mmCIF file of C-alpha atoms in Angstrom:
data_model
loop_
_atom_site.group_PDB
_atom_site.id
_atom_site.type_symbol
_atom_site.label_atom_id
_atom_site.label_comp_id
_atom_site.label_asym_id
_atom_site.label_seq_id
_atom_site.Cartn_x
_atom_site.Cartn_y
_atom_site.Cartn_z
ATOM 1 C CA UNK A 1 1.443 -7.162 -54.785
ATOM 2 C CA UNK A 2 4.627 -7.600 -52.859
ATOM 3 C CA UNK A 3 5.600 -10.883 -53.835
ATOM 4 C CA UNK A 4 6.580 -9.597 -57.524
ATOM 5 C CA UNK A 5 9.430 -7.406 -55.726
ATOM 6 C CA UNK A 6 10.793 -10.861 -54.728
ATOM 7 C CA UNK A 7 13.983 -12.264 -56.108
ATOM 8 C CA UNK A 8 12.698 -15.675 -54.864
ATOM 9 C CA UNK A 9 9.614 -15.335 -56.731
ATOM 10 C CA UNK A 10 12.202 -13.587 -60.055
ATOM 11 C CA UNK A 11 14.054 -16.833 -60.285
ATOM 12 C CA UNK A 12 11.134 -18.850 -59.979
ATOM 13 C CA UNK A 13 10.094 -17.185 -63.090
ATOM 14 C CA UNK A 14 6.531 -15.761 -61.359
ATOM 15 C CA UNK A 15 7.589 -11.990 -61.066
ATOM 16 C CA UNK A 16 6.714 -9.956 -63.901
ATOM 17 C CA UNK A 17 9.192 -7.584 -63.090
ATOM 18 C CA UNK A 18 12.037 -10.343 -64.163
ATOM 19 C CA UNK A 19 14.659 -9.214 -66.734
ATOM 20 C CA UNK A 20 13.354 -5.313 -65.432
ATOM 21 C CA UNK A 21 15.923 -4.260 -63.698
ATOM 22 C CA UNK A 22 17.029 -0.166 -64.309
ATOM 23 C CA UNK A 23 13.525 -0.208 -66.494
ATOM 24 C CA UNK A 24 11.162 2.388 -66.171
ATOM 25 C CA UNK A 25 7.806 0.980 -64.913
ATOM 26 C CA UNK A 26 6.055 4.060 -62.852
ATOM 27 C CA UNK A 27 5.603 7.469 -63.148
ATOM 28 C CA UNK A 28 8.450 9.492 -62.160
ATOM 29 C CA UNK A 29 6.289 10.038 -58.695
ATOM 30 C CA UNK A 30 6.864 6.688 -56.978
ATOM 31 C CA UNK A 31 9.335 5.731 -55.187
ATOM 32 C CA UNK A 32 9.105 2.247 -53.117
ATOM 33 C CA UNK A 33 11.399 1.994 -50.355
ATOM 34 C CA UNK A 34 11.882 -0.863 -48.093
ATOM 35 C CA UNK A 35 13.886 0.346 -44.696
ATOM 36 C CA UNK A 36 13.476 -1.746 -41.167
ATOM 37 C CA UNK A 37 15.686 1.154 -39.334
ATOM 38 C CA UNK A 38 12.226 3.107 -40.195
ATOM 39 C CA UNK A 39 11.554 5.403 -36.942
ATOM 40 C CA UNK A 40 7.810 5.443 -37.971
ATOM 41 C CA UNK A 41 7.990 1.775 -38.968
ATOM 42 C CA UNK A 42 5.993 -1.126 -36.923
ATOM 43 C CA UNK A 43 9.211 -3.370 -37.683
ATOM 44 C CA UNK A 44 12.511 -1.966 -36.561
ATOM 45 C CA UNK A 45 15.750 -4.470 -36.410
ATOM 46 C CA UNK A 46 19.230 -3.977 -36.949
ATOM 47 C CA UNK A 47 19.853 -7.513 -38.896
ATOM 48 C CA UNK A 48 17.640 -9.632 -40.982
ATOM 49 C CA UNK A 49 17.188 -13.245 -39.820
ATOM 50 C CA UNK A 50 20.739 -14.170 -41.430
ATOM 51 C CA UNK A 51 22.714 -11.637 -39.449
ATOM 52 C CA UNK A 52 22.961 -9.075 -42.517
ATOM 53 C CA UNK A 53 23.215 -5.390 -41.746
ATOM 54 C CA UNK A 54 19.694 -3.752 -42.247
ATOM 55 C CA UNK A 55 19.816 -1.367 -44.591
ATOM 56 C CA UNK A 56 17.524 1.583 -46.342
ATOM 57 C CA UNK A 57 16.307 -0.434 -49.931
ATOM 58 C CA UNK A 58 15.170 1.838 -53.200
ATOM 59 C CA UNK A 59 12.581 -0.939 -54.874
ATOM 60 C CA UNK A 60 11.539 1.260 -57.173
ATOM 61 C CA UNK A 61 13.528 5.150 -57.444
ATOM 62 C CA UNK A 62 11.241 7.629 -59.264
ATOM 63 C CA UNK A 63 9.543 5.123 -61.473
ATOM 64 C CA UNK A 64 12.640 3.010 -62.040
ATOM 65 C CA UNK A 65 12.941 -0.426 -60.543
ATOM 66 C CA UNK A 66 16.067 -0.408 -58.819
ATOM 67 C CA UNK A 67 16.466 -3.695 -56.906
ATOM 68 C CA UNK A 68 14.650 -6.782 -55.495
ATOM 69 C CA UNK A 69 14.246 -7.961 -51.880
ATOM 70 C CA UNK A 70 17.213 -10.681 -51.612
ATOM 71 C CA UNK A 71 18.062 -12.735 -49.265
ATOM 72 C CA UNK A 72 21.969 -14.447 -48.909
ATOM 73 C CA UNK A 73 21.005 -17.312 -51.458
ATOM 74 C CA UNK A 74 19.357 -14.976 -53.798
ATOM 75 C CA UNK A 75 21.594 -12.919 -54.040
ATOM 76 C CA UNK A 76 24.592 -15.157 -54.573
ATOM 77 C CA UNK A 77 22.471 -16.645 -57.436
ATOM 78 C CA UNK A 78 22.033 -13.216 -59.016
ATOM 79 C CA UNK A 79 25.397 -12.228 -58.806
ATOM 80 C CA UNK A 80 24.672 -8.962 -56.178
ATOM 81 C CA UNK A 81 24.547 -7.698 -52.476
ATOM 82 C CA UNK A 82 21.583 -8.918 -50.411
ATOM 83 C CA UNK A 83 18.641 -6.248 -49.835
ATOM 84 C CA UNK A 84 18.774 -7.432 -46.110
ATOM 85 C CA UNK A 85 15.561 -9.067 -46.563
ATOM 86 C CA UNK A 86 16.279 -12.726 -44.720
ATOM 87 C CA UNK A 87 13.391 -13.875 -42.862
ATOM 88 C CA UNK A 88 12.708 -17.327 -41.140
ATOM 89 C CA UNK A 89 9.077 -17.869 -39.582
ATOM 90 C CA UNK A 90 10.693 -20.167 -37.088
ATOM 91 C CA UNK A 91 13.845 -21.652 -36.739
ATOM 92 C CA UNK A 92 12.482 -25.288 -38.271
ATOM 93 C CA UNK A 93 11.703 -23.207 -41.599
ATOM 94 C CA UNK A 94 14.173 -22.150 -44.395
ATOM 95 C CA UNK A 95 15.217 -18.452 -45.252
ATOM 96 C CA UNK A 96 12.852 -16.837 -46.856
ATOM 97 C CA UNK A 97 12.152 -13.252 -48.228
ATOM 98 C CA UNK A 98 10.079 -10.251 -46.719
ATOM 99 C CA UNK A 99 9.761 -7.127 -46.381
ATOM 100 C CA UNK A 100 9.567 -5.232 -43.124
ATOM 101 C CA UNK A 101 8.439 -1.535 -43.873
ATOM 102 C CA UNK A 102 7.460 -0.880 -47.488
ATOM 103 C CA UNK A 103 6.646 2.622 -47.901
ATOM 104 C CA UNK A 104 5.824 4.562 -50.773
ATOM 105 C CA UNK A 105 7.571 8.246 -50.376
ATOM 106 C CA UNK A 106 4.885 10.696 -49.772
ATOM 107 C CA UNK A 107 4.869 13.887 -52.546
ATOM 108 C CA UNK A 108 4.471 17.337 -52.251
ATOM 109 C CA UNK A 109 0.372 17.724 -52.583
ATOM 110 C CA UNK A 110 -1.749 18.161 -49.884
ATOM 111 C CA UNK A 111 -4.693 16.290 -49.975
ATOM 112 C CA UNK A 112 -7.264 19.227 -49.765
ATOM 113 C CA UNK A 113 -5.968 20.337 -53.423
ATOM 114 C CA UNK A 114 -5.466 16.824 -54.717
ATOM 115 C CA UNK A 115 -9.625 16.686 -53.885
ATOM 116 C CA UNK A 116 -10.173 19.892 -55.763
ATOM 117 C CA UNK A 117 -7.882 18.796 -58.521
ATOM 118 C CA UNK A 118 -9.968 15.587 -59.024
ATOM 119 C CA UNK A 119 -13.523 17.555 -58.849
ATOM 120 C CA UNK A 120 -15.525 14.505 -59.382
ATOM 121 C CA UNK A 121 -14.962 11.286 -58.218
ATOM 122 C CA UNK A 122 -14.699 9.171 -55.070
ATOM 123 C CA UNK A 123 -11.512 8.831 -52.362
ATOM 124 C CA UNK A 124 -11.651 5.456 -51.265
ATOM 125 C CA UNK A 125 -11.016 4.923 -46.893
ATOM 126 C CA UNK A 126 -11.242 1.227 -47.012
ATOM 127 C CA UNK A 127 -10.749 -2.135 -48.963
ATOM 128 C CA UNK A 128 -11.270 -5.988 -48.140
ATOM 129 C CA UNK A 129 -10.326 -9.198 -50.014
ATOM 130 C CA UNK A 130 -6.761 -7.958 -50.138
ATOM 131 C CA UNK A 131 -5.954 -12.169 -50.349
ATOM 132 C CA UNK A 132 -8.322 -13.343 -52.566
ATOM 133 C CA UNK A 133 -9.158 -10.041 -54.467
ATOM 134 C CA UNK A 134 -4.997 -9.093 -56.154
ATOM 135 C CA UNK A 135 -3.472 -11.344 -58.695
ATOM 136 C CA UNK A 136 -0.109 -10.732 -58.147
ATOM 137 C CA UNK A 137 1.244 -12.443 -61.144
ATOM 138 C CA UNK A 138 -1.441 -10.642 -63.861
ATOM 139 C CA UNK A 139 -1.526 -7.619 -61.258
ATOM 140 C CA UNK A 140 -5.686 -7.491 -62.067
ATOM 141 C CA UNK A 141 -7.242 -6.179 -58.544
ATOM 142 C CA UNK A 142 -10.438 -6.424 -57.596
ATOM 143 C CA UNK A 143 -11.724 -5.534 -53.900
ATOM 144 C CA UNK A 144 -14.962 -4.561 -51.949
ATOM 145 C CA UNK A 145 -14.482 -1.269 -50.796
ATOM 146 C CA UNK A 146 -15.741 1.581 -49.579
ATOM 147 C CA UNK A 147 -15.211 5.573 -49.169
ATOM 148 C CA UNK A 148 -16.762 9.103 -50.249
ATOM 149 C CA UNK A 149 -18.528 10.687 -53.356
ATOM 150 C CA UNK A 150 -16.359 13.799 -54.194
ATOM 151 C CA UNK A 151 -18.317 16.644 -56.446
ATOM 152 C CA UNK A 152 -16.909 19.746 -57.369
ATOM 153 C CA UNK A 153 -14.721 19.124 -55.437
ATOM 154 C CA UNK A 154 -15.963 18.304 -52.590
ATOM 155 C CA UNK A 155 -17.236 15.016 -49.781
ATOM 156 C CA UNK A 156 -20.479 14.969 -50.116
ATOM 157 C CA UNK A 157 -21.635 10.972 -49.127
ATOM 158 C CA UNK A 158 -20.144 7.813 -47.973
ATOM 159 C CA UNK A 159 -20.484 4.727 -50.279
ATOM 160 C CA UNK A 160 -19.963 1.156 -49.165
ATOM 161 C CA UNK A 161 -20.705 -2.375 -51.199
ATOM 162 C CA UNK A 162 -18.709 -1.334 -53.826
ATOM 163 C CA UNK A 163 -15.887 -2.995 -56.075
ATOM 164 C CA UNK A 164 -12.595 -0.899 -57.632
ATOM 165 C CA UNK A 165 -11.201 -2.555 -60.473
ATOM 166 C CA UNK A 166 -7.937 -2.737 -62.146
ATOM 167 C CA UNK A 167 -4.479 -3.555 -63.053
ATOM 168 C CA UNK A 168 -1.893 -2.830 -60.778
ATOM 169 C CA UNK A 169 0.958 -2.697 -63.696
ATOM 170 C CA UNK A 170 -1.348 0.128 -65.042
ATOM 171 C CA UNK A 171 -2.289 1.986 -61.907
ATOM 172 C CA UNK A 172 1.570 2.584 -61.484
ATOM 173 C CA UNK A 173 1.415 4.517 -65.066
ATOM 174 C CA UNK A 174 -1.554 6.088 -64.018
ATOM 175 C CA UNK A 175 -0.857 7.994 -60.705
ATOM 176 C CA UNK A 176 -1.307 12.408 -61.310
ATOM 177 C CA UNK A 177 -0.404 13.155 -57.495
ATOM 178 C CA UNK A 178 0.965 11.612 -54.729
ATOM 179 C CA UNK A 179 0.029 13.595 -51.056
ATOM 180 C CA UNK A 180 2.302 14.348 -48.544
ATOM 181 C CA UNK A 181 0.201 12.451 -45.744
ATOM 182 C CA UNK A 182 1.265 8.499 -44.824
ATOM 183 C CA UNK A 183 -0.693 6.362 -43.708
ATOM 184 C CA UNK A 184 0.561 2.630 -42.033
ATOM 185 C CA UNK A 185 -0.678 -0.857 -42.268
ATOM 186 C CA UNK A 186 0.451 -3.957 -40.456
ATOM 187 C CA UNK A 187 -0.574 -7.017 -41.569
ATOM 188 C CA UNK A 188 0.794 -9.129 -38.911
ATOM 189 C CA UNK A 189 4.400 -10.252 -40.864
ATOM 190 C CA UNK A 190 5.440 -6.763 -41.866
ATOM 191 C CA UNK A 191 4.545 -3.318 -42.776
ATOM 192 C CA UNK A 192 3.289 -1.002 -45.143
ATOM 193 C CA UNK A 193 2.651 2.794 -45.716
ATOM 194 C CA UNK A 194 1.184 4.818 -48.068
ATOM 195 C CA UNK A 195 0.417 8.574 -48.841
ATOM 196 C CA UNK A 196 -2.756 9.271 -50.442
ATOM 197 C CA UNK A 197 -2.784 8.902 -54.370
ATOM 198 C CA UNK A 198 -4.436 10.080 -57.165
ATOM 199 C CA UNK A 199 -5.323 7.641 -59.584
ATOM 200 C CA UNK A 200 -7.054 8.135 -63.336
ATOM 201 C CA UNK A 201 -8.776 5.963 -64.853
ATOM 202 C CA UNK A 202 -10.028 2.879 -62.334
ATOM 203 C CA UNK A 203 -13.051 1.295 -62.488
ATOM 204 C CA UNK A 204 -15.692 1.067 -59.225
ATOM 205 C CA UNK A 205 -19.453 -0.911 -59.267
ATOM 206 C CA UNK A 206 -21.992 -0.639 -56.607
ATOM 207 C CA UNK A 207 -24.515 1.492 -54.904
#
């Protein structure tokens, strides 16, 4: 879903986060922060590709979406400072825009109580079809997956073959508790963490 936090992808009129800027989108919970002087990051560098200072980036500040990931051009265009987010795959390509260590801040829960607070339902450990399975422009997600039963709150089976189902623009509405554990993902380009989250109302199929 990281494209939408693009102001390349803004202008082009394919973000539906255009004309959000200072809206409230989340729960007050999340916070997305983009920061490549990350000591925990895969990705640390001093400048982006265009010789900008790197700097700590609030995307989204307690449910509020604070900036976009801009490049020079980008930001010039929409009259503000760049987020330090230049990139160039190679030096025969033009600037682009990436991140390099997304993070969403960890809470306060552990994730012991955030199983007993959920009682009955499943903690997902894995999903595939991250490419072909999130619509980044409707936000609709649908990936195989697979994880754990939880009743009364507890692990009692694995699961696999299964599909979760929904809407990323209404999983951000829908987060109760966000853990104070991280977990990190690289993906080859950049990186990104995650605590564990509590989600209501999502939609899983399988055996």
């Amino acid at each position: 879903i990281v494209p939408v936090f693009s102001a390349m992808n803004v202008m082009k009129k394919i973000s539906r986060f255009k004309y959000k800027l200072g809206v409230k989108l989340a729960v007050d919970k999340l916070s997305i922060v983009d920061n490549s002087l990350d000591e925990n990051g895969y990705i640390r560098r001093h400048y982006d590709d265009e010789g900008s200072l790197s700097k700590e980036t609030f995307i989204i500040k307690e449910g509020l979406l604070t900036s976009f990931m801009h490049n020079n051009k980008t930001a010039r265009q929409m009259e503000t400072s760049t987020s330090s987010n230049g990139y160039k795959a190679s030096h025969k390509n033009t600037v682009g825009i990436t991140p390099t260590n997304m993070k969403i801040l960890s809470g306060d829960t552990d994730l012991h109580d955030m199983i007993l607070k959920l009682n009955d339902g499943v903690i997902i450990t894995d999903v595939q079809g991250l490419h072909a399975g999130v619509n980044p422009v409707s936000g609709d997600i649908s990936l195989s997956c697979s994880g754990y039963i939880i009743e009364e709150g507890k692990l009692t089976r694995p699961f696999s073959n299964s599909v979760i189902s929904g809407n990323f623009y209404e999983i951000i509405n829908n987060i109760l508790e966000i853990s104070d554990d991280t977990y990190y993902y690289f993906n080859g380009d950049y990186a990104f963490a995650s605590p564990s989250i509590l989600i209501d109302n999502m939609s899983i199929a399988g055996e």
